[in-house]
Amino acid sequence: MPEKLVETVPGTPAELGLPPKFTDWRQAQTIAAMRITNAFNRGKKFVFLEAPPGIGKTPLAVLLDRMISRPRDVVGKYPVAGTVITTMTKLLQQQYLDDFPDQVSTATGRDNWPCLIDEKNTAANAACTHGWECPVQRLCPYIQQRDVADLAQISVLNSTFYTYERAHTSKFAGHDLGIFDEAHELERTLLSFGAVWISPKLFERLGYPMPNSLEFHEGSAWDVFWHAYHEKLDEDQNEAEDALEDAVELLKEQGHIDLSANNGHLLGKVRDFKTIHNIFHALSIARKNPEQYVLQRKDQGALELSPIWGRAVAFHWPQRVVLMSGTILAPEFLAYCLNIPDGEWEMVRMPSEFAATSRPLWYIPTVKMSAKVTDQDLNYLVHTIDQIIEHRHLGQKGIIHSVSYKLRDEIMMRSKHAGMMMTHNAQDRIMRLEQFRTMPDGWIMVSPSMTTGVDLPADQCRWQIIPKMPFPNRGDEVIRLRMEDQTPFDWAGRQVKLGDIAYAYATATPLIQAYGRAMRSHDDWGHTYVLDNHFWHFQHENRWGPLFPSWFKEAIRYTSLEELLAGGHGGKPM
């Protein structure tokens, strides 16, 4: 049983050495911190913290470290104590570093770092990842930054990186406290980490016939393949590894190691064999729990083995855990997804400190957005968007949360304000967001993926439009299987079907997250407009109404476009 914690704030931000801009703790921060420590003292291992925008979650995380964690130190061979914070986005990770440059340290994955002895490869593809003992490992920038972060009192890491390191290395272990920011997205990390991509080109390169089956039970084509070929796979892999080792030793004698130029085929072959072994290891795990996995077809003949629920993926928790988000919404459901046992968690909900009048959410029935939407519907939708921009927010910067790239393209093709609209793709999202921050007033970001982890205070975003409800894509096999799960589930004092709560949660979370982008501080303000006719029924439905926090519902204003425009320009709400 961990030691009892002191349930008092240990000093002002200045007394704790925080940057001067943090002059004092907000009342909400001290209340949240004391409620969390109180829950830990009652024997809970996990605390869900639902904290809407304005609480100040980054300084709260530093405060919790001071109240809960011991100084991190090396005991024996490994560091223990301290705090690890994980985030889903690089933007939020950078926010921690910008706010607390002297208090936190971070590390990033191998793909972000060069290999010192093989300049054509990153550290992710270096020979050391295949068992070779690198002679300059101590100088490796990837190793150095990782080890510095591991020793830090507060490590701030990407969730995917942390999950990988805890599963495959001894790094980032033994922490007193783990704070998982954007916790509503944590299951997505586990689902991605537990998924395995199976490419026909991989089998073709190695000269093996890839089974073309979606069954992985005992006696299936995949099982037959393994029994027929696993000994030959081992032999071929050992032969490739011996050849690679001989090549590396020869290059060392010559005073350089450039595997990609002379022996890239050997390095690639060793990687391929390891990938195949990883595939069959994953299939063996799935075979033991077949109801928790699905093998599905992807593009160009590829397959993907995916867990259906995050609870199927092993995860290494610190001693005490805070799962922090503005949208916990249904802690019972999130606990189920993360395989957190009943009785080991407690929920802490904080109210919004922002006046609802400063952050109105206007519901304007416009179009029932669905796969059956017509060209006429889209024209009217974009007409409504244009009217809101022209009569309410001309000269003010805003975001249109398009939900999908397809709808984004329709809006930008049809809007009369397209000349002032900008967007991004999956690769340049962060760069384009930074450009948007510096654009003059009046520019509009149209994006399907800026609902979470985006901070646009004051004039950087005065309005936002949500043209379509963010319903999950039922065409995805994993989502379909989740939605069809008929298991009875106790939630909010009633019994629902697990698949139904999964669908509702996956819809409400990005909607509420998007709403939170428009107002970021006490003296900020912003308007949000929801145009999809599905909205009113969904958030008023008896079954799912309790998903929505009171601070969200109190801001909703039902109106028509004509009534809205009659109210004039969308300035600071009164």
Coordinates of C-alpha atoms in Angstrom, one line a residue:
M1 CA 0.0 0.0 0.0
P2 CA 1.6 3.4 -1.0
E3 CA 2.2 6.0 1.7
K4 CA -0.5 8.5 2.6
L5 CA -0.2 11.7 0.8
V6 CA -0.4 15.2 2.3
E7 CA -3.6 16.8 1.0
T8 CA -2.4 20.4 1.1
V9 CA -0.8 22.6 -1.6
P10 CA 2.9 22.8 -0.9
G11 CA 3.4 26.4 -1.8
T12 CA 2.9 29.1 -4.5
P13 CA 4.1 28.5 -8.0
A14 CA 7.0 30.9 -7.4
E15 CA 8.0 29.0 -4.2
L16 CA 8.0 25.8 -6.3
G17 CA 10.2 27.4 -8.9
L18 CA 7.7 27.7 -11.7
P19 CA 8.0 30.4 -14.4
P20 CA 6.9 34.0 -13.3
K21 CA 3.8 33.9 -15.5
F22 CA 2.3 31.4 -13.0
T23 CA 1.7 33.9 -10.2
D24 CA -0.7 31.8 -8.1
W25 CA -2.7 28.6 -8.2
R26 CA -6.3 28.9 -9.5
Q27 CA -8.9 27.8 -7.0
A28 CA -10.0 25.0 -9.4
Q29 CA -6.5 23.7 -9.6
T30 CA -6.1 23.4 -5.8
I31 CA -9.6 21.8 -5.4
A32 CA -8.8 19.3 -8.1
A33 CA -5.4 18.5 -6.7
M34 CA -6.8 17.9 -3.2
R35 CA -9.7 15.8 -4.4
I36 CA -7.2 13.6 -6.4
T37 CA -4.8 13.1 -3.5
N38 CA -7.8 12.3 -1.3
A39 CA -8.9 9.6 -3.7
F40 CA -5.4 8.1 -3.7
N41 CA -5.4 8.2 0.1
R42 CA -8.6 6.2 0.1
G43 CA -6.8 3.4 -1.7
K44 CA -7.8 4.2 -5.3
K45 CA -5.1 3.6 -8.0
F46 CA -6.8 5.5 -10.8
V47 CA -8.5 8.9 -10.8
F48 CA -10.4 10.2 -13.8
L49 CA -10.3 14.0 -13.9
E50 CA -12.8 15.7 -16.2
A51 CA -11.6 19.3 -16.4
P52 CA -13.0 21.6 -19.1
P53 CA -11.0 24.4 -20.8
G54 CA -9.8 27.1 -18.4
I55 CA -8.8 24.8 -15.5
G56 CA -5.2 25.0 -16.5
K57 CA -4.3 21.3 -16.8
T58 CA -0.6 21.8 -17.6
P59 CA 0.2 23.6 -14.3
L60 CA -2.1 21.3 -12.4
A61 CA 0.0 18.4 -13.7
V62 CA 3.2 20.0 -12.3
L63 CA 1.4 20.7 -9.0
L64 CA 0.4 17.0 -8.7
D65 CA 4.0 16.0 -9.2
R66 CA 5.0 18.1 -6.2
M67 CA 2.2 16.8 -4.1
I68 CA 2.4 13.1 -4.9
S69 CA 5.8 12.0 -6.4
R70 CA 9.1 11.5 -4.6
P71 CA 12.3 12.9 -6.3
R72 CA 13.3 10.6 -9.1
D73 CA 16.5 8.8 -8.4
V74 CA 18.5 5.7 -9.4
V75 CA 18.1 2.8 -7.1
G76 CA 20.2 -0.2 -8.1
K77 CA 20.4 -0.1 -11.9
Y78 CA 17.1 1.7 -12.6
P79 CA 15.5 5.1 -11.9
V80 CA 12.4 5.1 -9.6
A81 CA 9.8 7.7 -8.5
G82 CA 9.0 11.0 -10.2
T83 CA 6.2 11.6 -12.7
V84 CA 5.5 10.7 -16.3
I85 CA 3.0 12.7 -18.4
T86 CA 1.8 11.5 -21.7
T87 CA 0.0 13.4 -24.4
M88 CA -1.6 12.3 -27.7
T89 CA -0.4 15.2 -29.8
K90 CA 3.0 16.9 -30.3
L91 CA 1.3 20.2 -29.9
L92 CA 0.3 19.5 -26.3
Q93 CA 3.7 17.9 -25.6
Q94 CA 5.3 21.2 -26.9
Q95 CA 3.0 23.2 -24.7
Y96 CA 4.3 21.5 -21.6
L97 CA 7.9 22.3 -22.7
D98 CA 7.1 25.9 -23.5
D99 CA 5.3 26.4 -20.2
F100 CA 7.8 24.6 -18.0
P101 CA 11.2 24.5 -19.7
D102 CA 13.1 24.0 -16.4
Q103 CA 10.6 21.6 -14.9
V104 CA 10.0 18.9 -17.6
S105 CA 12.0 16.9 -20.0
T106 CA 10.9 15.1 -23.1
A107 CA 11.9 12.4 -25.6
T108 CA 10.8 11.4 -29.0
G109 CA 10.9 8.1 -31.0
R110 CA 13.7 6.7 -33.1
D111 CA 12.2 8.0 -36.4
N112 CA 13.0 11.5 -35.3
W113 CA 16.8 10.9 -34.9
P114 CA 19.6 10.2 -37.4
C115 CA 21.9 7.2 -37.1
L116 CA 25.5 8.4 -36.4
I117 CA 27.2 5.6 -38.4
D118 CA 24.6 5.1 -41.1
E119 CA 23.6 8.5 -42.3
K120 CA 21.0 7.2 -44.8
N121 CA 19.0 5.7 -42.0
T122 CA 17.2 7.0 -38.9
A123 CA 17.8 5.4 -35.5
A124 CA 14.6 3.4 -36.2
N125 CA 16.4 1.4 -38.9
A126 CA 19.9 1.3 -37.5
A127 CA 21.8 -1.9 -37.2
C128 CA 21.6 -1.7 -33.4
T129 CA 17.9 -2.4 -33.5
H130 CA 18.8 -5.9 -34.7
G131 CA 21.1 -6.8 -31.9
W132 CA 24.3 -5.3 -33.2
E133 CA 26.4 -3.6 -30.4
C134 CA 27.0 -0.1 -31.7
P135 CA 30.5 1.3 -30.8
V136 CA 29.2 4.9 -30.5
Q137 CA 26.0 4.2 -28.7
R138 CA 26.8 6.6 -25.9
L139 CA 27.0 9.4 -28.4
C140 CA 23.8 8.5 -30.1
P141 CA 21.4 11.6 -29.9
Y142 CA 18.4 9.3 -29.7
I143 CA 19.8 7.4 -26.7
Q144 CA 21.0 10.5 -25.0
Q145 CA 17.7 12.4 -25.1
R146 CA 15.8 9.3 -24.1
D147 CA 18.0 8.6 -21.1
V148 CA 17.9 12.3 -20.0
A149 CA 14.1 12.2 -20.1
D150 CA 14.1 8.9 -18.2
L151 CA 16.0 10.4 -15.3
A152 CA 14.0 13.6 -15.2
Q153 CA 11.6 14.4 -12.4
I154 CA 8.9 15.0 -14.9
S155 CA 9.0 13.3 -18.3
V156 CA 6.6 14.4 -21.0
L157 CA 6.2 11.8 -23.7
N158 CA 4.0 11.0 -26.6
S159 CA 1.5 8.3 -25.6
T160 CA 2.6 6.0 -28.5
F161 CA 6.3 6.3 -27.6
Y162 CA 5.6 5.7 -23.9
T163 CA 3.5 2.6 -24.7
Y164 CA 6.3 1.2 -26.9
E165 CA 9.1 1.9 -24.4
R166 CA 7.2 0.3 -21.5
A167 CA 6.4 -2.8 -23.5
H168 CA 9.8 -3.4 -25.0
T169 CA 12.4 -1.7 -22.7
S170 CA 13.2 -1.0 -19.1
K171 CA 12.9 2.7 -19.6
F172 CA 10.3 5.0 -18.1
A173 CA 9.5 2.6 -15.3
G174 CA 9.0 2.9 -11.6
H175 CA 7.2 6.3 -11.6
D176 CA 5.1 7.3 -8.5
L177 CA 2.6 9.1 -10.7
G178 CA 1.4 8.8 -14.3
I179 CA -0.7 11.6 -15.8
F180 CA -2.3 10.7 -19.1
D181 CA -3.5 13.9 -20.7
E182 CA -6.1 13.7 -23.4
A183 CA -7.1 10.4 -21.7
H184 CA -10.2 10.1 -23.9
E185 CA -7.8 9.2 -26.7
L186 CA -5.7 6.7 -24.8
E187 CA -7.6 3.6 -26.0
R188 CA -6.9 4.7 -29.6
T189 CA -3.1 4.4 -28.7
L190 CA -3.6 0.9 -27.4
L191 CA -5.7 -0.2 -30.4
S192 CA -3.0 1.2 -32.8
F193 CA -0.2 -0.4 -30.7
G194 CA -1.9 -3.8 -30.7
A195 CA -2.6 -3.8 -34.5
V196 CA -0.3 -5.7 -36.9
W197 CA 0.0 -4.9 -40.6
I198 CA 0.4 -7.9 -42.9
S199 CA 1.7 -7.1 -46.3
P200 CA 1.8 -9.5 -49.3
K201 CA 5.0 -7.8 -50.5
L202 CA 6.7 -8.9 -47.3
F203 CA 6.0 -12.6 -47.9
E204 CA 6.9 -12.1 -51.6
R205 CA 10.3 -10.6 -50.8
L206 CA 11.2 -13.6 -48.6
G207 CA 9.8 -16.2 -51.0
Y208 CA 7.0 -17.5 -48.9
P209 CA 3.3 -17.9 -49.9
M210 CA 1.1 -15.6 -47.8
P211 CA -2.1 -17.2 -46.6
N212 CA -5.1 -15.4 -48.0
S213 CA -7.5 -16.0 -45.1
L214 CA -9.3 -13.9 -42.5
E215 CA -9.5 -16.8 -40.1
F216 CA -6.7 -17.3 -37.5
H217 CA -8.1 -20.0 -35.2
E218 CA -6.3 -23.3 -34.7
G219 CA -6.3 -25.3 -37.9
S220 CA -6.8 -22.1 -40.1
A221 CA -4.5 -21.4 -43.1
W222 CA -2.4 -19.1 -40.9
D223 CA -1.9 -21.9 -38.3
V224 CA -1.1 -24.4 -41.1
F225 CA 1.5 -22.0 -42.6
W226 CA 3.3 -21.6 -39.2
H227 CA 3.5 -25.3 -38.6
A228 CA 4.8 -25.9 -42.1
Y229 CA 7.3 -23.1 -42.3
H230 CA 8.4 -21.9 -38.9
E231 CA 11.6 -24.0 -38.8
K232 CA 12.7 -22.8 -42.2
L233 CA 11.8 -19.2 -41.2
D234 CA 14.1 -19.6 -38.2
E235 CA 16.9 -21.0 -40.4
D236 CA 16.6 -18.3 -43.0
Q237 CA 16.6 -15.6 -40.4
N238 CA 19.7 -16.9 -38.6
E239 CA 21.5 -17.0 -42.0
A240 CA 20.5 -13.4 -42.8
E241 CA 21.6 -12.2 -39.3
D242 CA 25.0 -14.0 -39.6
A243 CA 25.6 -12.4 -43.0
L244 CA 24.7 -9.0 -41.6
E245 CA 27.0 -9.4 -38.7
D246 CA 29.9 -10.5 -41.0
A247 CA 29.2 -7.4 -43.2
V248 CA 29.2 -5.0 -40.2
E249 CA 32.5 -6.5 -38.9
L250 CA 34.1 -6.0 -42.3
L251 CA 32.9 -2.4 -42.5
K252 CA 34.2 -1.7 -39.0
E253 CA 37.6 -2.9 -40.1
Q254 CA 37.4 -0.5 -43.0
G255 CA 36.6 2.3 -40.6
H256 CA 33.0 3.1 -41.7
I257 CA 29.6 1.5 -41.5
D258 CA 27.2 2.4 -44.4
L259 CA 24.8 -0.5 -44.4
S260 CA 22.2 1.1 -46.7
A261 CA 24.8 1.6 -49.5
N262 CA 26.5 -1.8 -49.5
N263 CA 24.4 -4.2 -47.4
G264 CA 20.9 -2.6 -47.3
H265 CA 19.4 -5.8 -48.7
L266 CA 20.8 -7.8 -45.7
L267 CA 19.4 -5.2 -43.2
G268 CA 16.1 -5.2 -44.9
K269 CA 16.0 -9.0 -45.0
V270 CA 16.6 -9.2 -41.2
R271 CA 13.9 -6.7 -40.6
D272 CA 11.5 -8.7 -42.8
F273 CA 12.1 -11.9 -40.9
K274 CA 11.6 -10.1 -37.6
T275 CA 8.4 -8.6 -38.9
I276 CA 7.0 -12.1 -39.9
H277 CA 7.9 -13.5 -36.4
N278 CA 6.0 -10.5 -34.9
I279 CA 3.0 -11.2 -37.1
F280 CA 2.8 -14.8 -35.9
H281 CA 3.4 -13.8 -32.3
A282 CA 0.4 -11.5 -32.5
L283 CA -1.7 -14.1 -34.2
S284 CA -0.8 -16.6 -31.4
I285 CA -2.1 -14.0 -28.8
A286 CA -5.2 -13.4 -30.9
R287 CA -5.9 -17.1 -31.2
K288 CA -6.2 -17.4 -27.4
N289 CA -8.8 -14.6 -27.3
P290 CA -10.4 -14.7 -30.8
E291 CA -13.5 -12.7 -29.8
Q292 CA -11.2 -9.7 -29.0
Y293 CA -9.5 -9.5 -32.4
V294 CA -10.4 -9.2 -36.1
L295 CA -8.4 -9.9 -39.2
Q296 CA -9.5 -7.5 -42.0
R297 CA -8.6 -6.8 -45.6
K298 CA -6.9 -3.5 -46.5
D299 CA -5.7 -1.9 -49.8
Q300 CA -3.5 -3.8 -52.2
G301 CA -4.1 -7.2 -50.7
A302 CA -2.8 -6.3 -47.3
L303 CA -4.4 -7.6 -44.1
E304 CA -4.5 -6.0 -40.6
L305 CA -4.9 -7.9 -37.3
S306 CA -6.6 -5.5 -34.9
P307 CA -7.8 -5.7 -31.3
I308 CA -11.5 -4.7 -31.0
W309 CA -11.2 -3.2 -27.6
G310 CA -8.1 -1.5 -25.9
R311 CA -8.5 -3.8 -22.9
A312 CA -7.1 -6.7 -25.0
V313 CA -3.7 -4.9 -25.1
A314 CA -1.4 -5.2 -22.1
F315 CA -0.4 -1.8 -20.6
H316 CA 2.1 -1.0 -17.9
W317 CA 0.6 1.5 -15.4
P318 CA 2.6 3.6 -12.9
Q319 CA 1.9 3.3 -9.2
R320 CA -0.8 6.0 -9.2
V321 CA -2.6 7.2 -12.3
V322 CA -4.5 10.4 -13.2
L323 CA -6.5 10.1 -16.5
M324 CA -7.2 13.7 -17.4
S325 CA -9.4 15.2 -20.1
G326 CA -12.1 17.7 -20.8
T327 CA -14.3 14.8 -22.0
I328 CA -14.1 11.8 -19.7
L329 CA -18.0 11.7 -20.0
A330 CA -18.5 8.0 -19.1
P331 CA -15.8 6.8 -16.7
E332 CA -17.4 3.4 -16.4
F333 CA -17.0 2.9 -20.2
L334 CA -13.5 4.3 -20.4
A335 CA -12.5 2.1 -17.5
Y336 CA -13.8 -0.9 -19.4
C337 CA -11.9 0.0 -22.5
L338 CA -8.7 0.4 -20.6
N339 CA -9.1 -2.7 -18.5
I340 CA -9.2 -0.8 -15.2
P341 CA -10.9 -3.0 -12.6
D342 CA -14.1 -1.9 -10.8
G343 CA -13.4 -0.4 -7.4
E344 CA -9.9 0.8 -8.3
W345 CA -11.0 4.2 -9.8
E346 CA -12.7 7.3 -8.8
M347 CA -14.2 10.2 -10.8
V348 CA -13.4 13.9 -10.2
R349 CA -15.6 16.3 -12.2
M350 CA -14.8 20.0 -12.3
P351 CA -17.2 22.7 -13.5
S352 CA -16.4 25.2 -16.2
E353 CA -15.1 28.5 -14.9
F354 CA -16.2 30.3 -18.0
A355 CA -19.5 32.0 -18.2
A356 CA -21.9 30.3 -20.6
T357 CA -22.7 33.7 -22.1
S358 CA -19.1 34.1 -23.3
R359 CA -19.1 30.8 -25.2
P360 CA -22.6 30.3 -26.8
L361 CA -23.2 27.2 -28.8
W362 CA -25.8 28.1 -31.5
Y363 CA -27.8 25.2 -32.9
I364 CA -29.2 26.1 -36.3
P365 CA -31.2 23.3 -37.9
T366 CA -29.9 23.2 -41.5
V367 CA -29.4 19.8 -43.1
K368 CA -29.7 16.2 -41.9
M369 CA -26.1 15.2 -42.7
S370 CA -25.8 11.6 -43.8
A371 CA -24.4 9.4 -46.6
K372 CA -27.6 10.2 -48.5
V373 CA -27.0 14.0 -48.5
T374 CA -27.9 15.5 -51.8
D375 CA -26.1 18.1 -53.9
Q376 CA -29.0 20.5 -53.0
D377 CA -28.4 19.8 -49.3
L378 CA -24.7 20.6 -49.6
N379 CA -25.4 23.9 -51.4
Y380 CA -27.8 24.9 -48.6
L381 CA -25.2 23.8 -46.0
V382 CA -22.5 25.9 -47.5
H383 CA -24.9 28.8 -48.1
T384 CA -25.6 28.8 -44.3
I385 CA -21.9 28.7 -43.5
D386 CA -21.3 31.7 -45.9
Q387 CA -24.1 33.6 -44.3
I388 CA -22.7 33.1 -40.8
I389 CA -19.3 34.2 -42.0
E390 CA -20.5 37.2 -44.0
H391 CA -23.0 38.6 -41.5
R392 CA -21.5 37.5 -38.2
H393 CA -17.8 37.1 -38.5
L394 CA -16.3 38.9 -41.5
G395 CA -12.8 40.0 -40.5
Q396 CA -12.6 37.4 -37.6
K397 CA -10.6 34.2 -37.7
G398 CA -12.4 30.9 -37.3
I399 CA -12.4 27.1 -37.8
I400 CA -14.8 24.9 -39.7
H401 CA -14.6 21.4 -38.3
S402 CA -15.4 19.4 -41.4
V403 CA -15.2 16.0 -39.8
S404 CA -13.9 14.4 -43.1
Y405 CA -11.6 15.5 -45.9
K406 CA -14.5 14.8 -48.3
L407 CA -16.8 17.4 -46.7
R408 CA -13.8 19.8 -46.4
D409 CA -13.4 19.7 -50.1
E410 CA -17.1 20.2 -50.7
I411 CA -17.1 23.3 -48.5
M412 CA -14.0 24.8 -50.0
M413 CA -15.3 24.2 -53.6
R414 CA -18.7 25.7 -53.0
S415 CA -18.0 28.6 -50.5
K416 CA -17.9 32.2 -51.7
H417 CA -15.2 32.7 -49.0
A418 CA -12.9 30.0 -50.3
G419 CA -10.2 32.6 -51.1
M420 CA -9.8 33.2 -47.3
M421 CA -9.8 29.5 -46.4
M422 CA -6.8 27.3 -45.7
T423 CA -6.5 23.6 -44.9
H424 CA -3.9 20.9 -44.5
N425 CA -3.2 17.2 -45.1
A426 CA -2.1 14.5 -42.6
Q427 CA 1.5 15.3 -43.0
D428 CA 1.6 19.2 -42.7
R429 CA -1.1 19.7 -40.1
I430 CA 1.1 21.2 -37.4
M431 CA 3.0 23.4 -39.9
R432 CA -0.3 24.7 -41.3
L433 CA -1.8 25.3 -37.9
E434 CA 1.3 27.5 -37.0
Q435 CA 0.8 29.4 -40.2
F436 CA -2.9 29.9 -39.4
R437 CA -1.9 31.4 -36.0
T438 CA 0.1 34.2 -37.8
M439 CA -2.4 34.9 -40.6
P440 CA -4.3 38.2 -40.6
D441 CA -7.8 38.5 -39.2
G442 CA -10.5 37.0 -41.4
W443 CA -8.7 33.8 -42.4
I444 CA -10.5 30.5 -41.9
M445 CA -9.1 27.0 -41.2
V446 CA -11.1 24.2 -42.7
S447 CA -10.0 20.9 -41.0
P448 CA -11.3 17.4 -40.2
S449 CA -8.8 17.0 -37.4
M450 CA -8.4 20.0 -35.1
T451 CA -10.9 19.0 -32.4
T452 CA -8.3 18.0 -29.8
G453 CA -5.1 19.4 -28.5
V454 CA -5.3 22.7 -30.4
D455 CA -4.9 26.0 -28.5
L456 CA -6.1 29.1 -30.4
P457 CA -6.8 31.8 -27.8
A458 CA -8.3 35.2 -28.3
D459 CA -8.3 36.6 -31.9
Q460 CA -6.6 33.4 -33.2
C461 CA -10.1 31.9 -33.2
R462 CA -13.3 33.8 -32.5
W463 CA -15.8 31.4 -34.1
Q464 CA -16.2 27.9 -35.3
I465 CA -18.7 25.9 -37.3
I466 CA -19.5 22.2 -36.9
P467 CA -21.4 21.3 -40.1
K468 CA -21.7 17.6 -39.4
M469 CA -22.0 15.5 -36.3
P470 CA -18.8 13.4 -35.9
F471 CA -20.5 10.0 -36.0
P472 CA -18.0 7.0 -36.2
N473 CA -17.4 5.4 -39.6
R474 CA -19.4 2.2 -39.6
G475 CA -17.5 1.1 -42.7
D476 CA -14.5 0.4 -40.5
E477 CA -14.6 -3.3 -39.4
V478 CA -13.3 -2.6 -35.8
I479 CA -15.9 0.1 -35.3
R480 CA -18.7 -2.1 -36.8
L481 CA -17.8 -4.9 -34.4
R482 CA -17.7 -2.5 -31.4
M483 CA -21.1 -1.1 -32.4
E484 CA -22.7 -4.5 -32.7
D485 CA -21.5 -5.7 -29.3
Q486 CA -24.7 -6.6 -27.4
T487 CA -23.1 -7.2 -24.0
P488 CA -25.2 -5.6 -21.2
F489 CA -23.3 -2.7 -19.6
D490 CA -24.1 -0.7 -16.5
W491 CA -23.7 3.0 -17.0
A492 CA -25.1 6.1 -15.2
G493 CA -27.5 3.9 -13.1
R494 CA -29.0 2.1 -16.1
Q495 CA -28.3 -0.8 -18.3
V496 CA -27.4 -0.3 -22.0
K497 CA -25.7 -2.3 -24.7
L498 CA -22.0 -2.0 -24.8
G499 CA -22.1 -1.3 -28.6
D500 CA -24.6 1.5 -28.1
I501 CA -22.6 3.3 -25.4
A502 CA -19.4 2.9 -27.6
Y503 CA -21.1 4.6 -30.5
A504 CA -22.6 7.4 -28.4
Y505 CA -19.2 8.0 -26.6
A506 CA -17.3 8.1 -29.9
T507 CA -19.8 10.8 -31.2
A508 CA -20.1 13.0 -28.1
T509 CA -16.3 13.2 -27.4
P510 CA -15.1 14.9 -30.6
L511 CA -18.1 17.2 -30.6
I512 CA -17.4 18.5 -27.1
Q513 CA -13.7 18.6 -27.7
A514 CA -14.3 20.8 -30.8
Y515 CA -16.6 23.1 -28.8
G516 CA -13.7 23.7 -26.4
R517 CA -11.4 25.2 -29.0
A518 CA -13.3 28.5 -29.2
M519 CA -12.6 29.8 -25.6
R520 CA -9.3 29.3 -23.9
S521 CA -9.2 31.7 -20.9
H522 CA -11.3 33.8 -18.6
D523 CA -11.1 36.9 -20.7
D524 CA -11.6 35.1 -24.0
W525 CA -14.8 34.6 -25.9
G526 CA -16.0 32.7 -28.9
H527 CA -19.1 31.5 -30.8
T528 CA -19.8 27.9 -31.9
Y529 CA -22.4 26.9 -34.5
V530 CA -23.8 23.4 -35.0
L531 CA -25.7 22.9 -38.3
D532 CA -26.4 19.2 -38.5
N533 CA -30.1 18.3 -37.7
H534 CA -29.0 15.2 -35.9
F535 CA -27.5 17.3 -33.1
W536 CA -30.7 18.1 -31.2
H537 CA -32.1 14.6 -31.0
F538 CA -28.8 13.1 -30.1
Q539 CA -27.9 15.4 -27.2
H540 CA -31.6 15.5 -26.0
E541 CA -32.2 11.7 -26.2
N542 CA -32.9 10.3 -22.8
R543 CA -30.3 7.5 -23.1
W544 CA -27.4 9.8 -24.1
G545 CA -28.2 13.1 -22.5
P546 CA -26.2 12.3 -19.4
L547 CA -23.0 12.0 -21.5
F548 CA -23.0 15.8 -22.0
P549 CA -21.6 17.9 -19.1
S550 CA -23.8 20.6 -17.6
W551 CA -21.2 23.3 -18.7
F552 CA -21.8 22.2 -22.3
K553 CA -25.6 22.0 -22.2
E554 CA -26.0 25.4 -20.4
A555 CA -24.4 27.1 -23.5
I556 CA -26.8 25.7 -26.1
R557 CA -29.0 28.2 -27.9
Y558 CA -31.6 26.9 -30.3
T559 CA -32.2 29.4 -33.2
S560 CA -32.9 29.8 -36.9
L561 CA -30.5 31.3 -39.4
E562 CA -32.9 34.3 -39.9
E563 CA -33.1 35.0 -36.1
L564 CA -29.4 34.6 -35.8
L565 CA -28.6 37.0 -38.6
A566 CA -31.1 39.5 -37.2
G567 CA -29.0 39.7 -34.1
G568 CA -26.1 41.4 -36.0
H569 CA -22.4 40.9 -35.9
G570 CA -20.9 38.1 -33.8
G571 CA -18.9 40.2 -31.4
K572 CA -18.2 39.6 -27.8
P573 CA -21.4 37.9 -26.3
M574 CA -23.2 39.8 -23.6

